[in-house]
Amino acid sequence: MHSDVKQVLFTEEQIKARVRELGAQITNDYKGKNILLCGILKGAVTFFTDLARCIDGPVEFDFMVCSSYGASTTSSGFVKIRKDLDSDVRGRDILIVEDIIDTGVTLSKLKPLLLERGAASVKIATLLSKPSRRKVDIPVDYNGFEIPDAFVVGYGLDYNSRYRNLPYIGVLKEEVYSH
Ligand SMILES: O=P(O)(O)OC[C@H]1O[C@H](OP(=O)(O)OP(=O)(O)O)[C@H](O)[C@@H]1O
Ligand SMILES: [Mg+2]
């Protein structure tokens, strides 16, 4: 376990098993549809690629770069779109893929934006959700795990651009970000 990590919340195996379950649910729910899978970079990358390979049927990939945390552990409250989708979303069935929903600010802005652009449907899949931290309520259609109010890293999730490549999800030691 990385020396900056206090506790492993979910092992690689636990994540793999949960992602497979979510993929099976999505496969079932989207029968006959062509999903536009929209990954919110950077944090969602790992979950996105694993989840996509657990979905049977037609899936297209697209990505947005949104940032609201930057180098801190709290949401700025503003969501910047640094890279928009390439696809025309009119009439498309969109599944947004996130690594974590914390305050809900990011998705509370993104979902209505995509619907305004004419998407036929917009649903949300997230690997992690921190319900205790919500500032804005956002319906989550596919949720991997609920977690307590702790700052986690790994499996794509970062602190100040570090720890994304850890294969598990762990709680960062407070001393790493509190000094
Ligand atoms: O529900 P919220 O409070 O809006 O927080 C969730 C968002 O914040 C993090 O992204 P970040 O801005 O850190 O960018 P990153 O994915 O590149 O790390 C995380 O990856 C989510 O996208
Ligand atoms: Mg981040």
PDB file of C-alpha atoms in Angstrom, residues 42 79 84 115 136 161:
ATOM      1  CA  LYS A  42      -9.174  12.898 -16.223  1.00  0.00           C
ATOM      2  CA  VAL A  79     -17.134  23.897 -13.388  1.00  0.00           C
ATOM      3  CA  ASP A  84     -15.844  19.727 -24.955  1.00  0.00           C
ATOM      4  CA  LEU A 115     -30.130  17.921 -22.542  1.00  0.00           C
ATOM      5  CA  VAL A 136     -26.612  19.859  -5.227  1.00  0.00           C
ATOM      6  CA  SER A 161      -2.428  15.086 -10.155  1.00  0.00           C
TER       7      SER A 161
END
